[in-house]
């Protein structure tokens, strides 16, 4: 035991207390496709269990009857102490479903998608804030699971159950706090589930990109047309700064507006490439030429080339050979999706 890191040692002791004094607590996390608490328990205790099989000095676990025959408050107190120890080292079991464990193939996420399709006629990726919906559903799952335990219903798989079906009544002040928290999240979830990403909103983003294209072209060629009527334009010599801002408009507004439409397939890949390529062009070309119009055209060429590359390399099944991409490139592409829902397993 002394050879283990401090956190692992504390976790092992806590798990040992649970297995001997309150064995039913080991199963408090319902079975799910994600990594559960009992898997963590077996992975930590397996070396010591093996040692016991070889003749090591490992005390035998107490049966459920002996644990329940003790004083009424002993089991709950033991469970609380062990849970606190696990939480202290980051192995607490309260957060049954975590964001890092969710993928688009997870049954938990698929269930959310199916329920939204039945209710709203669109999938999870058709909502305005899909990542927030997954987060709220995950939080409600965990809170309802905790409420079921605190109100005497024990380990309950709360998937598909309402809060009332997970509430055994009573539970004291802590249970009441859980009910209030659940109520707030249910209200927020109801609003988010009805917030569909409508076609007219996508058209607004498309129009914004087209308008930005025209404005930026004027900015790099003749900014006086737009700003010549303002005194500050001539007084502070804003001609060149506005021209520079004009070619940066590609990365600041045009490409982001197109990405805001949440395209998929080849177009999504094209815009990801353009979002990475346009700032590189805008940073590198000023060392070669001071003509802002040429740099603007170069950005246009990068975006057009990105579309051409993405659509010509698209597989017959609609893929782009992502499996053959290096890990660092996959990481960059996935980082561009942060906040769009994909990091929560919303979309492929």
Short mmCIF file of C-alpha atoms in Angstrom, two decimals:
data_model
loop_
_atom_site.label_atom_id
_atom_site.label_comp_id
_atom_site.label_asym_id
_atom_site.label_seq_id
_atom_site.Cartn_x
_atom_site.Cartn_y
_atom_site.Cartn_z
CA UNK A 1 0.00 0.00 0.00
CA UNK A 2 2.83 2.35 0.77
CA UNK A 3 4.02 2.10 -2.81
CA UNK A 4 0.79 3.56 -4.20
CA UNK A 5 0.34 7.30 -4.82
CA UNK A 6 -1.52 9.10 -2.06
CA UNK A 7 -4.71 9.54 -4.10
CA UNK A 8 -4.83 5.88 -5.13
CA UNK A 9 -4.18 4.80 -1.54
CA UNK A 10 -7.05 6.88 -0.22
CA UNK A 11 -9.34 5.61 -2.98
CA UNK A 12 -8.38 1.99 -2.27
CA UNK A 13 -9.08 2.35 1.46
CA UNK A 14 -12.44 3.97 0.72
CA UNK A 15 -13.39 1.22 -1.69
CA UNK A 16 -12.35 -1.42 0.83
CA UNK A 17 -14.61 0.20 3.46
CA UNK A 18 -17.49 0.15 0.99
CA UNK A 19 -16.96 -3.49 0.03
CA UNK A 20 -16.80 -4.70 3.64
CA UNK A 21 -19.27 -2.51 5.53
CA UNK A 22 -21.74 -1.45 2.81
CA UNK A 23 -21.45 -3.80 -0.18
CA UNK A 24 -24.67 -2.65 -1.82
CA UNK A 25 -23.12 0.83 -2.20
CA UNK A 26 -20.69 -0.56 -4.78
CA UNK A 27 -23.60 -0.92 -7.17
CA UNK A 28 -25.03 2.55 -6.67
CA UNK A 29 -24.08 3.60 -10.22
CA UNK A 30 -26.59 2.14 -12.73
CA UNK A 31 -25.26 0.11 -15.62
CA UNK A 32 -24.49 2.27 -18.60
CA UNK A 33 -22.20 2.17 -21.65
CA UNK A 34 -19.92 4.67 -19.93
CA UNK A 35 -17.26 3.68 -17.44
CA UNK A 36 -19.01 3.21 -14.10
CA UNK A 37 -17.91 3.26 -10.54
CA UNK A 38 -17.89 -0.49 -10.08
CA UNK A 39 -15.41 -0.83 -12.99
CA UNK A 40 -13.13 1.64 -11.23
CA UNK A 41 -13.50 -0.41 -8.05
CA UNK A 42 -12.56 -3.68 -9.72
CA UNK A 43 -9.57 -2.11 -11.50
CA UNK A 44 -8.17 -0.73 -8.25
CA UNK A 45 -8.90 -3.75 -6.03
CA UNK A 46 -7.93 -6.46 -8.54
CA UNK A 47 -4.21 -6.49 -7.50
CA UNK A 48 -5.17 -6.96 -3.85
CA UNK A 49 -7.84 -9.54 -4.64
CA UNK A 50 -5.24 -11.47 -6.62
CA UNK A 51 -2.86 -11.24 -3.68
CA UNK A 52 -5.54 -12.69 -1.43
CA UNK A 53 -6.05 -15.64 -3.77
CA UNK A 54 -2.34 -16.40 -3.47
CA UNK A 55 -2.51 -16.48 0.29
CA UNK A 56 -2.25 -12.76 1.01
CA UNK A 57 -3.74 -11.27 4.13
CA UNK A 58 -6.92 -9.75 2.67
CA UNK A 59 -9.93 -9.72 5.01
CA UNK A 60 -13.01 -11.44 3.54
CA UNK A 61 -15.88 -9.11 2.61
CA UNK A 62 -18.83 -9.02 4.93
CA UNK A 63 -22.16 -10.14 3.54
CA UNK A 64 -25.11 -7.80 3.07
CA UNK A 65 -26.91 -9.24 6.06
CA UNK A 66 -24.16 -8.38 8.51
CA UNK A 67 -24.01 -4.83 7.19
CA UNK A 68 -27.72 -4.30 7.56
CA UNK A 69 -27.86 -5.87 11.03
CA UNK A 70 -25.73 -3.14 12.62
CA UNK A 71 -26.90 0.20 14.02
CA UNK A 72 -29.26 2.05 11.63
CA UNK A 73 -26.92 5.02 11.12
CA UNK A 74 -23.73 3.03 10.66
CA UNK A 75 -24.15 2.10 7.00
CA UNK A 76 -25.08 5.61 5.90
CA UNK A 77 -22.23 7.12 7.89
CA UNK A 78 -19.75 4.65 6.39
CA UNK A 79 -21.05 5.37 2.90
CA UNK A 80 -20.72 9.13 3.42
CA UNK A 81 -17.14 8.85 4.68
CA UNK A 82 -16.08 6.61 1.83
CA UNK A 83 -17.78 8.82 -0.77
CA UNK A 84 -16.05 11.92 0.65
CA UNK A 85 -12.68 10.17 0.38
CA UNK A 86 -13.36 9.21 -3.23
CA UNK A 87 -14.50 12.73 -4.10
CA UNK A 88 -11.30 14.11 -2.59
CA UNK A 89 -9.19 12.23 -5.14
CA UNK A 90 -11.55 12.82 -8.06
CA UNK A 91 -13.09 9.33 -8.10
CA UNK A 92 -16.49 10.25 -6.72
CA UNK A 93 -19.40 8.29 -8.08
CA UNK A 94 -21.99 11.09 -8.03
CA UNK A 95 -21.21 12.23 -11.57
CA UNK A 96 -22.37 9.02 -13.20
CA UNK A 97 -22.44 10.33 -16.73
CA UNK A 98 -19.57 12.64 -17.65
CA UNK A 99 -19.14 14.79 -20.74
CA UNK A 100 -15.81 13.19 -21.61
CA UNK A 101 -17.46 9.77 -21.87
CA UNK A 102 -20.26 10.81 -24.24
CA UNK A 103 -19.98 10.23 -27.97
CA UNK A 104 -22.45 10.39 -30.83
CA UNK A 105 -22.74 6.57 -30.65
CA UNK A 106 -23.49 6.52 -26.91
CA UNK A 107 -27.00 5.14 -26.21
CA UNK A 108 -27.51 8.03 -23.81
CA UNK A 109 -26.97 10.57 -26.62
CA UNK A 110 -28.91 8.50 -29.14
CA UNK A 111 -31.84 8.40 -26.72
CA UNK A 112 -31.81 12.20 -26.48
CA UNK A 113 -31.69 12.49 -30.26
CA UNK A 114 -34.61 10.09 -30.73
CA UNK A 115 -36.79 11.85 -28.16
CA UNK A 116 -36.16 15.26 -29.77
CA UNK A 117 -36.95 13.86 -33.22
CA UNK A 118 -40.24 12.50 -31.92
CA UNK A 119 -41.08 15.77 -30.16
CA UNK A 120 -39.78 18.44 -32.58
CA UNK A 121 -39.27 16.63 -35.89
CA UNK A 122 -35.55 17.44 -35.98
CA UNK A 123 -32.48 15.73 -34.59
CA UNK A 124 -30.25 16.91 -31.78
CA UNK A 125 -27.99 18.73 -34.25
CA UNK A 126 -31.02 20.70 -35.43
CA UNK A 127 -31.31 22.56 -32.14
CA UNK A 128 -29.90 26.00 -31.51
CA UNK A 129 -27.73 24.85 -28.55
CA UNK A 130 -27.25 21.07 -28.85
CA UNK A 131 -24.30 20.97 -26.44
CA UNK A 132 -26.34 22.69 -23.74
CA UNK A 133 -29.16 20.16 -24.19
CA UNK A 134 -26.76 17.23 -23.72
CA UNK A 135 -25.24 18.90 -20.65
CA UNK A 136 -28.65 19.49 -19.08
CA UNK A 137 -29.80 15.94 -19.80
CA UNK A 138 -26.59 14.60 -18.25
CA UNK A 139 -27.00 16.79 -15.16
CA UNK A 140 -30.62 15.71 -14.73
CA UNK A 141 -29.62 12.06 -15.03
CA UNK A 142 -27.07 12.46 -12.26
CA UNK A 143 -29.34 14.55 -10.03
CA UNK A 144 -32.25 12.11 -10.38
CA UNK A 145 -29.95 9.20 -9.60
CA UNK A 146 -28.77 10.96 -6.45
CA UNK A 147 -32.35 11.84 -5.50
CA UNK A 148 -33.39 8.20 -5.85
CA UNK A 149 -30.60 7.12 -3.50
CA UNK A 150 -31.29 9.83 -0.93
CA UNK A 151 -35.03 9.12 -0.83
CA UNK A 152 -34.62 5.40 -0.22
CA UNK A 153 -35.18 4.04 -3.73
CA UNK A 154 -31.61 2.78 -3.91
CA UNK A 155 -29.65 2.25 -7.12
CA UNK A 156 -32.10 3.05 -9.90
CA UNK A 157 -31.56 3.38 -13.62
CA UNK A 158 -33.32 6.70 -14.18
CA UNK A 159 -33.11 6.72 -17.99
CA UNK A 160 -36.59 7.42 -19.30
CA UNK A 161 -38.00 8.15 -15.84
CA UNK A 162 -39.54 11.41 -14.71
CA UNK A 163 -38.40 13.14 -11.53
CA UNK A 164 -41.54 12.00 -9.71
CA UNK A 165 -40.70 8.38 -10.56
CA UNK A 166 -37.21 8.83 -9.10
CA UNK A 167 -38.42 10.48 -5.89
CA UNK A 168 -39.25 8.19 -2.99
CA UNK A 169 -40.28 11.11 -0.79
CA UNK A 170 -38.60 12.57 2.26
CA UNK A 171 -34.84 12.72 2.27
CA UNK A 172 -34.52 15.86 4.35
CA UNK A 173 -32.95 19.16 3.40
CA UNK A 174 -30.45 17.68 0.94
CA UNK A 175 -33.20 15.97 -1.02
CA UNK A 176 -35.17 19.23 -1.13
CA UNK A 177 -32.14 21.03 -2.58
CA UNK A 178 -31.89 18.34 -5.23
CA UNK A 179 -35.56 18.81 -6.13
CA UNK A 180 -35.09 22.56 -6.51
CA UNK A 181 -32.01 22.10 -8.67
CA UNK A 182 -33.80 19.53 -10.82
CA UNK A 183 -36.77 21.87 -11.27
CA UNK A 184 -34.54 24.70 -12.51
CA UNK A 185 -32.71 22.47 -14.96
CA UNK A 186 -35.95 20.96 -16.26
CA UNK A 187 -37.28 24.46 -17.01
CA UNK A 188 -34.09 25.38 -18.86
CA UNK A 189 -34.09 22.07 -20.73
CA UNK A 190 -37.68 22.57 -21.87
CA UNK A 191 -36.74 25.90 -23.44
CA UNK A 192 -33.61 24.55 -25.13
CA UNK A 193 -35.36 21.48 -26.55
CA UNK A 194 -37.82 23.77 -28.33
CA UNK A 195 -35.14 26.13 -29.67
CA UNK A 196 -34.75 24.74 -33.19
CA UNK A 197 -32.08 26.06 -35.54
CA UNK A 198 -34.49 27.27 -38.23
CA UNK A 199 -33.75 27.66 -41.93
CA UNK A 200 -34.37 31.40 -41.84
CA UNK A 201 -31.57 31.79 -39.30
CA UNK A 202 -29.19 29.94 -41.61
CA UNK A 203 -30.22 32.29 -44.40
CA UNK A 204 -29.40 35.27 -42.19
CA UNK A 205 -25.86 33.94 -41.69
CA UNK A 206 -25.56 33.37 -45.43
CA UNK A 207 -26.69 36.92 -46.13
CA UNK A 208 -24.26 38.20 -43.52
CA UNK A 209 -21.41 36.40 -45.29
CA UNK A 210 -22.43 37.86 -48.68
CA UNK A 211 -22.70 41.39 -47.26
CA UNK A 212 -19.32 41.02 -45.54
CA UNK A 213 -17.82 39.91 -48.84
CA UNK A 214 -18.98 43.08 -50.60
CA UNK A 215 -18.04 45.42 -47.75
CA UNK A 216 -14.55 43.92 -47.40
CA UNK A 217 -13.95 44.23 -51.16
CA UNK A 218 -14.73 47.94 -50.95
CA UNK A 219 -12.59 48.32 -47.84
CA UNK A 220 -9.44 46.98 -49.56
CA UNK A 221 -9.95 48.93 -52.81
CA UNK A 222 -11.49 52.28 -51.89
CA UNK A 223 -12.33 52.68 -48.19
CA UNK A 224 -13.15 56.35 -48.75
CA UNK A 225 -16.45 55.27 -50.32
CA UNK A 226 -17.58 53.92 -46.96
CA UNK A 227 -15.79 56.18 -44.50
CA UNK A 228 -14.75 59.29 -46.44
CA UNK A 229 -17.61 61.30 -44.95
CA UNK A 230 -16.20 61.00 -41.44
CA UNK A 231 -13.67 63.58 -40.21
CA UNK A 232 -11.61 60.98 -38.35
CA UNK A 233 -10.92 59.11 -41.60
CA UNK A 234 -8.69 61.86 -43.00
CA UNK A 235 -7.57 63.35 -39.68
CA UNK A 236 -6.06 60.15 -38.35
CA UNK A 237 -5.11 58.58 -41.71
CA UNK A 238 -7.31 55.53 -41.37
CA UNK A 239 -7.04 54.58 -45.03
CA UNK A 240 -4.37 51.90 -44.67
CA UNK A 241 -5.67 50.36 -41.40
CA UNK A 242 -9.12 49.93 -42.97
CA UNK A 243 -7.57 48.31 -46.05
CA UNK A 244 -5.75 45.85 -43.78
CA UNK A 245 -8.96 45.17 -41.87
CA UNK A 246 -10.61 44.49 -45.22
CA UNK A 247 -8.56 41.40 -46.04
CA UNK A 248 -8.77 40.20 -42.43
CA UNK A 249 -12.55 40.33 -42.88
CA UNK A 250 -12.33 36.85 -44.43
CA UNK A 251 -11.21 35.28 -41.17
CA UNK A 252 -13.18 37.59 -38.87
CA UNK A 253 -16.61 37.55 -40.52
CA UNK A 254 -17.00 35.83 -43.88
CA UNK A 255 -15.80 32.32 -43.05
CA UNK A 256 -17.29 32.35 -39.50
CA UNK A 257 -20.66 33.41 -40.93
CA UNK A 258 -20.60 30.45 -43.31
CA UNK A 259 -19.55 28.09 -40.51
CA UNK A 260 -22.39 29.38 -38.33
CA UNK A 261 -24.82 27.67 -40.68
CA UNK A 262 -23.50 24.35 -39.30
CA UNK A 263 -22.81 22.70 -42.65
CA UNK A 264 -21.85 19.04 -42.78
CA UNK A 265 -19.78 16.78 -44.98
CA UNK A 266 -17.50 18.31 -47.58
CA UNK A 267 -18.64 21.89 -46.97
CA UNK A 268 -17.84 21.65 -43.27
CA UNK A 269 -14.37 20.34 -44.05
CA UNK A 270 -13.86 23.09 -46.63
CA UNK A 271 -14.74 25.81 -44.14
CA UNK A 272 -12.53 24.22 -41.47
CA UNK A 273 -9.60 24.36 -43.88
CA UNK A 274 -10.46 27.93 -44.90
CA UNK A 275 -10.70 29.00 -41.26
CA UNK A 276 -7.16 27.70 -40.71
CA UNK A 277 -5.75 28.91 -44.03
CA UNK A 278 -7.01 32.49 -44.27
CA UNK A 279 -5.16 33.81 -41.19
CA UNK A 280 -1.94 32.21 -42.40
CA UNK A 281 -2.26 34.00 -45.74
CA UNK A 282 -3.14 37.29 -44.05
CA UNK A 283 -0.07 37.03 -41.82
CA UNK A 284 2.42 35.86 -44.43
CA UNK A 285 1.61 37.85 -47.58
CA UNK A 286 2.22 41.35 -46.13
CA UNK A 287 5.91 40.37 -46.08
CA UNK A 288 5.69 39.87 -49.85
CA UNK A 289 3.31 42.64 -50.96
CA UNK A 290 1.72 45.72 -49.43
CA UNK A 291 -1.20 45.67 -51.86
CA UNK A 292 -4.20 44.82 -49.67
CA UNK A 293 -6.35 44.01 -52.70
CA UNK A 294 -3.91 41.24 -53.71
CA UNK A 295 -4.00 39.80 -50.19
CA UNK A 296 -7.82 39.92 -50.28
CA UNK A 297 -7.85 38.00 -53.57
CA UNK A 298 -5.40 35.48 -52.08
CA UNK A 299 -7.84 34.87 -49.22
CA UNK A 300 -10.61 34.39 -51.76
CA UNK A 301 -8.42 31.85 -53.55
CA UNK A 302 -7.80 29.97 -50.29
CA UNK A 303 -11.54 29.70 -49.58
CA UNK A 304 -12.35 28.65 -53.15
CA UNK A 305 -9.47 26.16 -53.11
CA UNK A 306 -10.70 24.74 -49.80
CA UNK A 307 -14.11 24.06 -51.30
CA UNK A 308 -12.57 22.50 -54.41
CA UNK A 309 -10.25 20.27 -52.37
CA UNK A 310 -12.96 19.13 -49.94
CA UNK A 311 -15.50 18.25 -52.62
CA UNK A 312 -13.04 16.54 -54.98
CA UNK A 313 -11.59 14.36 -52.18
CA UNK A 314 -14.97 13.39 -50.76
CA UNK A 315 -15.52 9.63 -50.60
CA UNK A 316 -18.43 7.90 -52.30
CA UNK A 317 -20.09 7.37 -48.92
CA UNK A 318 -19.85 11.07 -48.12
CA UNK A 319 -16.68 10.88 -46.03
CA UNK A 320 -13.38 12.70 -46.54
CA UNK A 321 -10.93 10.00 -45.49
CA UNK A 322 -10.74 11.35 -41.94
CA UNK A 323 -9.50 7.98 -40.66
CA UNK A 324 -6.28 8.45 -42.61
CA UNK A 325 -5.55 11.90 -41.18
CA UNK A 326 -2.75 12.32 -38.62
CA UNK A 327 -3.80 12.70 -34.99
CA UNK A 328 -2.57 16.30 -34.74
CA UNK A 329 -4.76 17.33 -37.68
CA UNK A 330 -7.78 15.54 -36.21
CA UNK A 331 -7.16 17.39 -32.95
CA UNK A 332 -7.12 20.75 -34.75
CA UNK A 333 -10.35 19.99 -36.60
CA UNK A 334 -12.09 18.80 -33.42
CA UNK A 335 -10.91 21.94 -31.60
CA UNK A 336 -12.70 24.08 -34.19
CA UNK A 337 -15.96 22.38 -33.18
CA UNK A 338 -15.68 23.27 -29.50
CA UNK A 339 -18.93 24.85 -28.40
CA UNK A 340 -20.88 23.65 -31.41
CA UNK A 341 -22.02 20.45 -29.75
CA UNK A 342 -19.71 17.99 -31.38
CA UNK A 343 -17.49 17.87 -28.30
CA UNK A 344 -20.51 16.48 -26.45
CA UNK A 345 -21.11 13.77 -29.00
CA UNK A 346 -23.86 15.65 -30.77
CA UNK A 347 -22.72 15.15 -34.33
CA UNK A 348 -20.51 12.82 -36.28
#
